[in-house]
Coordinates of C-alpha atoms in Angstrom, one line a residue:
X1 CA -17.3 -4.5 -7.1
X2 CA -14.1 -3.0 -5.5
X3 CA -11.2 -4.0 -3.4
X4 CA -10.1 -2.7 0.1
X5 CA -12.7 0.1 0.4
X6 CA -16.3 0.6 -0.7
X7 CA -19.4 2.7 0.0
X8 CA -19.8 1.2 3.4
X9 CA -16.2 1.8 4.6
X10 CA -16.1 3.9 7.8
X11 CA -13.1 6.2 7.4
X12 CA -11.1 7.9 10.2
X13 CA -8.8 10.8 9.5
X14 CA -5.7 11.1 11.7
X15 CA -4.4 14.7 11.7
X16 CA -7.8 16.1 10.6
X17 CA -7.2 19.5 12.2
X18 CA -4.0 20.1 10.3
X19 CA -3.9 21.9 6.9
X20 CA -3.5 18.9 4.7
X21 CA -5.8 16.7 6.8
X22 CA -8.6 19.4 6.8
X23 CA -8.3 20.0 3.0
X24 CA -8.3 16.4 2.0
X25 CA -11.1 15.5 4.5
X26 CA -13.2 18.0 2.7
X27 CA -12.3 16.5 -0.7
X28 CA -13.1 13.0 0.5
X29 CA -16.4 14.0 2.0
X30 CA -17.4 15.8 -1.2
X31 CA -16.6 12.7 -3.2
X32 CA -18.9 10.6 -1.0
X33 CA -16.5 9.0 1.3
X34 CA -18.1 8.0 4.6
X35 CA -15.8 9.9 7.0
X36 CA -17.0 9.1 10.5
X37 CA -14.4 10.8 12.7
X38 CA -11.0 12.5 13.1
X39 CA -8.2 12.2 15.6
X40 CA -5.9 15.0 16.9
X41 CA -4.6 14.6 20.5
X42 CA -5.8 17.5 22.6
X43 CA -8.6 18.5 20.2
X44 CA -11.2 15.9 21.4
X45 CA -14.8 17.2 21.5
X46 CA -14.3 19.6 18.6
X47 CA -15.8 19.1 15.1
X48 CA -14.2 19.7 11.7
X49 CA -16.5 19.9 8.6
X50 CA -19.2 18.3 10.7
X51 CA -17.0 15.4 11.7
X52 CA -16.3 14.7 15.4
X53 CA -12.7 14.9 16.6
X54 CA -11.3 12.5 19.2
X55 CA -8.1 12.5 21.3
X56 CA -7.2 9.0 20.4
X57 CA -7.9 6.3 17.7
X58 CA -9.2 4.0 20.4
X59 CA -11.8 6.5 21.4
X60 CA -12.8 7.2 17.8
X61 CA -13.1 3.5 16.9
X62 CA -15.2 2.8 20.0
X63 CA -17.5 5.7 19.2
X64 CA -17.8 5.3 15.4
X65 CA -16.9 1.8 14.4
X66 CA -14.3 3.1 12.0
X67 CA -12.5 0.3 10.0
X68 CA -10.2 2.4 7.8
X69 CA -7.8 5.2 8.7
X70 CA -5.9 7.6 6.6
X71 CA -2.9 9.2 8.3
X72 CA -2.3 12.9 7.5
X73 CA 0.5 13.2 10.1
X74 CA 4.0 14.6 9.5
X75 CA 6.7 12.0 8.7
X76 CA 8.3 12.1 12.1
X77 CA 5.1 11.0 13.8
X78 CA 3.3 9.1 11.0
X79 CA 4.6 5.6 11.9
X80 CA 3.5 6.0 15.5
X81 CA 0.1 7.3 14.4
X82 CA -0.3 4.3 12.1
X83 CA 0.6 1.8 14.9
X84 CA -1.9 3.5 17.1
X85 CA -4.6 2.8 14.5
X86 CA -3.5 -0.8 14.2
X87 CA -3.5 -1.3 17.9
X88 CA -7.1 0.1 18.1
X89 CA -8.3 -2.6 15.6
X90 CA -8.5 -0.6 12.4
X91 CA -8.6 -3.0 9.5
X92 CA -6.8 -0.9 6.9
X93 CA -4.4 2.0 7.3
X94 CA -3.3 4.4 4.6
X95 CA -0.2 6.5 5.2
X96 CA 0.2 9.5 2.8
X97 CA 3.4 11.1 4.1
X98 CA 6.8 10.7 2.5
X99 CA 10.3 10.9 4.1
X100 CA 9.3 8.4 6.9
X101 CA 12.6 6.9 8.3
X102 CA 13.1 3.3 7.0
X103 CA 13.6 1.9 10.5
X104 CA 10.3 3.4 11.5
X105 CA 8.6 1.6 8.6
X106 CA 10.3 -1.7 9.4
X107 CA 9.0 -1.5 12.9
X108 CA 5.5 -0.5 11.7
X109 CA 5.3 -3.4 9.2
X110 CA 6.2 -5.9 11.9
X111 CA 3.6 -4.3 14.2
X112 CA 0.9 -4.5 11.5
X113 CA 1.7 -8.2 10.8
X114 CA 1.2 -9.0 14.5
X115 CA -2.1 -7.3 14.6
X116 CA -3.4 -8.4 11.2
X117 CA -3.7 -4.9 9.8
X118 CA -3.5 -4.0 6.1
X119 CA -1.2 -1.2 5.2
X120 CA -1.1 1.0 2.1
X121 CA 1.8 3.4 1.7
X122 CA 3.7 5.4 2.8
X123 CA 4.5 8.0 0.2
X124 CA 1.4 7.2 -1.7
X125 CA -1.8 8.9 -3.0
X126 CA -4.1 6.3 -1.3
X127 CA -7.0 4.3 -2.7
X128 CA -10.1 5.0 -4.7
X129 CA -13.0 2.9 -5.7
X130 CA -14.6 5.2 -8.2
X131 CA -18.1 6.3 -7.4
X132 CA -18.0 4.7 -4.0
X133 CA -15.1 6.0 -1.8
X134 CA -11.7 7.6 -1.9
X135 CA -9.2 7.5 0.9
X136 CA -6.3 9.7 0.1
X137 CA -5.3 12.6 -2.1
X138 CA -6.1 11.5 -5.7
X139 CA -8.3 13.8 -7.8
X140 CA -11.7 12.0 -7.8
X141 CA -13.1 13.7 -11.0
X142 CA -10.7 11.9 -13.4
X143 CA -11.9 8.5 -12.3
X144 CA -14.8 6.5 -13.7
X145 CA -16.5 3.4 -12.4
X146 CA -15.6 0.3 -14.4
X147 CA -13.7 -2.9 -14.6
X148 CA -10.0 -2.0 -14.8
X149 CA -7.9 -2.6 -11.6
X150 CA -4.8 -0.4 -11.2
X151 CA -1.9 -0.6 -8.9
X152 CA 1.0 1.9 -9.0
X153 CA 4.2 2.9 -7.3
X154 CA 3.8 6.5 -8.5
X155 CA 1.0 8.9 -7.6
X156 CA 1.3 11.3 -10.6
X157 CA 1.6 8.4 -13.1
X158 CA -1.5 6.9 -11.6
X159 CA -3.4 10.0 -12.4
X160 CA -2.1 10.1 -15.9
X161 CA -2.9 6.5 -16.6
X162 CA -6.3 6.8 -15.0
X163 CA -7.1 10.0 -17.0
X164 CA -6.2 8.2 -20.2
X165 CA -8.3 5.1 -19.4
X166 CA -11.3 7.3 -18.5
X167 CA -10.9 9.3 -21.7
X168 CA -11.0 6.1 -23.8
X169 CA -14.2 5.0 -21.9
X170 CA -12.5 2.5 -19.7
X171 CA -13.5 2.8 -16.0
X172 CA -11.7 1.5 -13.0
X173 CA -12.9 -0.9 -10.3
X174 CA -10.3 0.3 -7.8
X175 CA -7.0 2.2 -8.0
X176 CA -4.3 1.7 -5.4
X177 CA -1.1 3.7 -5.0
X178 CA 1.3 1.4 -3.1
X179 CA 3.9 4.1 -2.6
X180 CA 7.5 4.7 -3.8
X181 CA 9.4 4.0 -0.6
X182 CA 11.7 1.0 -0.2
X183 CA 9.6 -0.3 2.8
X184 CA 5.9 -0.2 2.2
X185 CA 2.7 -2.1 2.8
X186 CA 0.6 -4.0 0.2
X187 CA 2.6 -5.1 -2.8
X188 CA 1.8 -5.7 -6.5
X189 CA 1.4 -9.3 -5.7
X190 CA -1.0 -8.6 -2.9
X191 CA -3.1 -6.5 -5.2
X192 CA -2.9 -9.0 -8.0
X193 CA -4.5 -11.5 -5.7
X194 CA -7.3 -9.2 -4.7
X195 CA -8.0 -8.1 -8.3
X196 CA -7.8 -11.7 -9.4
X197 CA -10.6 -12.6 -6.9
X198 CA -12.8 -9.6 -7.8
X199 CA -15.4 -10.8 -10.3
X200 CA -15.9 -7.3 -11.6
X201 CA -12.3 -6.6 -12.4
X202 CA -11.6 -7.7 -15.9
X203 CA -8.0 -6.5 -16.4
X204 CA -5.2 -5.2 -14.3
X205 CA -2.7 -2.3 -14.9
X206 CA 0.6 -2.1 -13.1
X207 CA 2.6 1.1 -13.1
X208 CA 6.1 0.3 -12.0
X209 CA 9.4 2.1 -11.9
X210 CA 13.1 1.4 -11.5
X211 CA 14.5 0.1 -8.2
X212 CA 13.6 -2.8 -5.9
X213 CA 12.1 -6.0 -7.2
X214 CA 8.3 -5.4 -6.9
X215 CA 7.8 -5.8 -10.6
X216 CA 9.9 -9.0 -10.9
X217 CA 7.9 -10.5 -8.0
X218 CA 4.6 -9.6 -9.7
X219 CA 5.8 -11.2 -12.9
X220 CA 6.9 -14.3 -11.1
X221 CA 3.5 -14.5 -9.4
X222 CA 1.7 -14.1 -12.8
X223 CA 3.8 -16.8 -14.4
X224 CA 3.5 -19.3 -11.5
X225 CA -0.3 -18.9 -11.2
X226 CA -1.2 -18.6 -14.8
X227 CA -3.0 -15.4 -13.9
X228 CA -6.5 -15.5 -15.3
X229 CA -6.9 -11.8 -16.4
X230 CA -5.0 -9.6 -18.9
X231 CA -2.3 -7.5 -17.3
X232 CA -0.7 -4.4 -18.7
X233 CA 2.5 -2.9 -17.4
X234 CA 4.5 0.3 -17.6
X235 CA 8.0 0.9 -16.2
X236 CA 9.1 4.5 -15.4
X237 CA 12.7 5.5 -15.3
X238 CA 14.2 3.4 -18.1
X239 CA 16.7 6.2 -19.0
X240 CA 17.8 6.8 -15.4
X241 CA 21.5 6.5 -14.7
X242 CA 22.7 3.9 -12.2
X243 CA 23.1 5.1 -8.6
X244 CA 20.9 8.2 -9.1
X245 CA 17.6 8.4 -7.2
X246 CA 14.8 9.5 -9.4
X247 CA 11.9 11.1 -7.4
X248 CA 11.1 8.2 -5.0
X249 CA 13.4 6.8 -2.3
X250 CA 12.9 3.4 -3.8
X251 CA 13.5 4.4 -7.4
X252 CA 17.2 3.8 -7.5
X253 CA 19.3 1.4 -9.5
X254 CA 22.0 -0.2 -7.2
X255 CA 24.6 -2.1 -9.2
X256 CA 22.7 -4.4 -11.4
X257 CA 19.6 -4.5 -9.2
X258 CA 16.4 -2.7 -10.0
X259 CA 17.2 -2.0 -13.7
X260 CA 14.3 -1.0 -15.9
X261 CA 15.3 -3.3 -18.7
X262 CA 15.2 -6.3 -16.4
X263 CA 11.7 -5.4 -15.2
X264 CA 10.5 -5.0 -18.8
X265 CA 12.0 -8.4 -19.6
X266 CA 10.3 -10.0 -16.6
X267 CA 7.0 -8.5 -17.6
X268 CA 7.2 -9.7 -21.1
X269 CA 8.3 -13.2 -20.1
X270 CA 5.2 -13.4 -17.9
X271 CA 2.9 -12.4 -20.7
X272 CA 2.2 -8.9 -19.5
X273 CA 1.5 -6.4 -22.3
X274 CA 4.3 -3.8 -21.8
X275 CA 3.5 -0.2 -22.7
X276 CA 6.7 1.6 -23.4
X277 CA 5.3 5.1 -24.0
X278 CA 3.1 6.6 -21.3
X279 CA 1.2 8.7 -23.8
X280 CA -0.2 5.6 -25.5
X281 CA -1.2 3.8 -22.2
X282 CA -5.0 4.3 -22.5
X283 CA -5.3 3.7 -26.2
X284 CA -3.2 0.5 -26.0
X285 CA -5.3 -1.0 -23.2
X286 CA -8.5 0.0 -25.0
X287 CA -7.4 -1.4 -28.3
X288 CA -6.4 -4.8 -26.8
X289 CA -9.4 -5.2 -24.6
X290 CA -11.9 -4.3 -27.3

């Protein structure tokens, strides 16, 4: 089983006629994703890679029944594009772009709550349910269908962790990049709930990093619920100096908030197996689960 997306998901690509949208649409289709349409204002009636293009999300949803949208739109317009999808009744929206203004995302999150829309991202690689569907930019070939659920704040660290898991013979039920921006959609806690309810997910891996309190919230949830599945965690940026942003806009230690050592301590107190060296991630998970 998988979470959020599956073989039956009907995916819409916003910005399909742009360079990035076109390239990743082709990759998604080759992986087996059911891409039913694209949206670029002014390009309605065209086709891209055999996919019909519409002028608006509302038109696309009405014609195709799309329930998932991935936004390949530049940062300045990405929040508005995402809100258009939410207003059209799309169930789940994935925003890939980084550098979206924080105030835009605050407004977008509020709009999504009002409309009951799920949001993944921004500044993320997207979602993949191996062997079924991928919505985003992750390299599909490194994934393998299995029972490990993964959630990560980092795209490239997601790929590294997944590659190691696959190499050890451990497949994944779903992998979700939640994004590295300060304001984003689904959280570690949200995904822990989904993985906890998924009968085919046997264990969960969390890839965290310095900054914010997402990891501490996840640890508190695991402790308070006596989470029923093994959880493994890795924290990136333990050697980062305070006040210096490290890659992601949200990966910054401010005063005593967001320190890596505090996140590690919270993970350990919650019973999460903390992996301190990324190179041993796959082997550690395989050794403990077997």
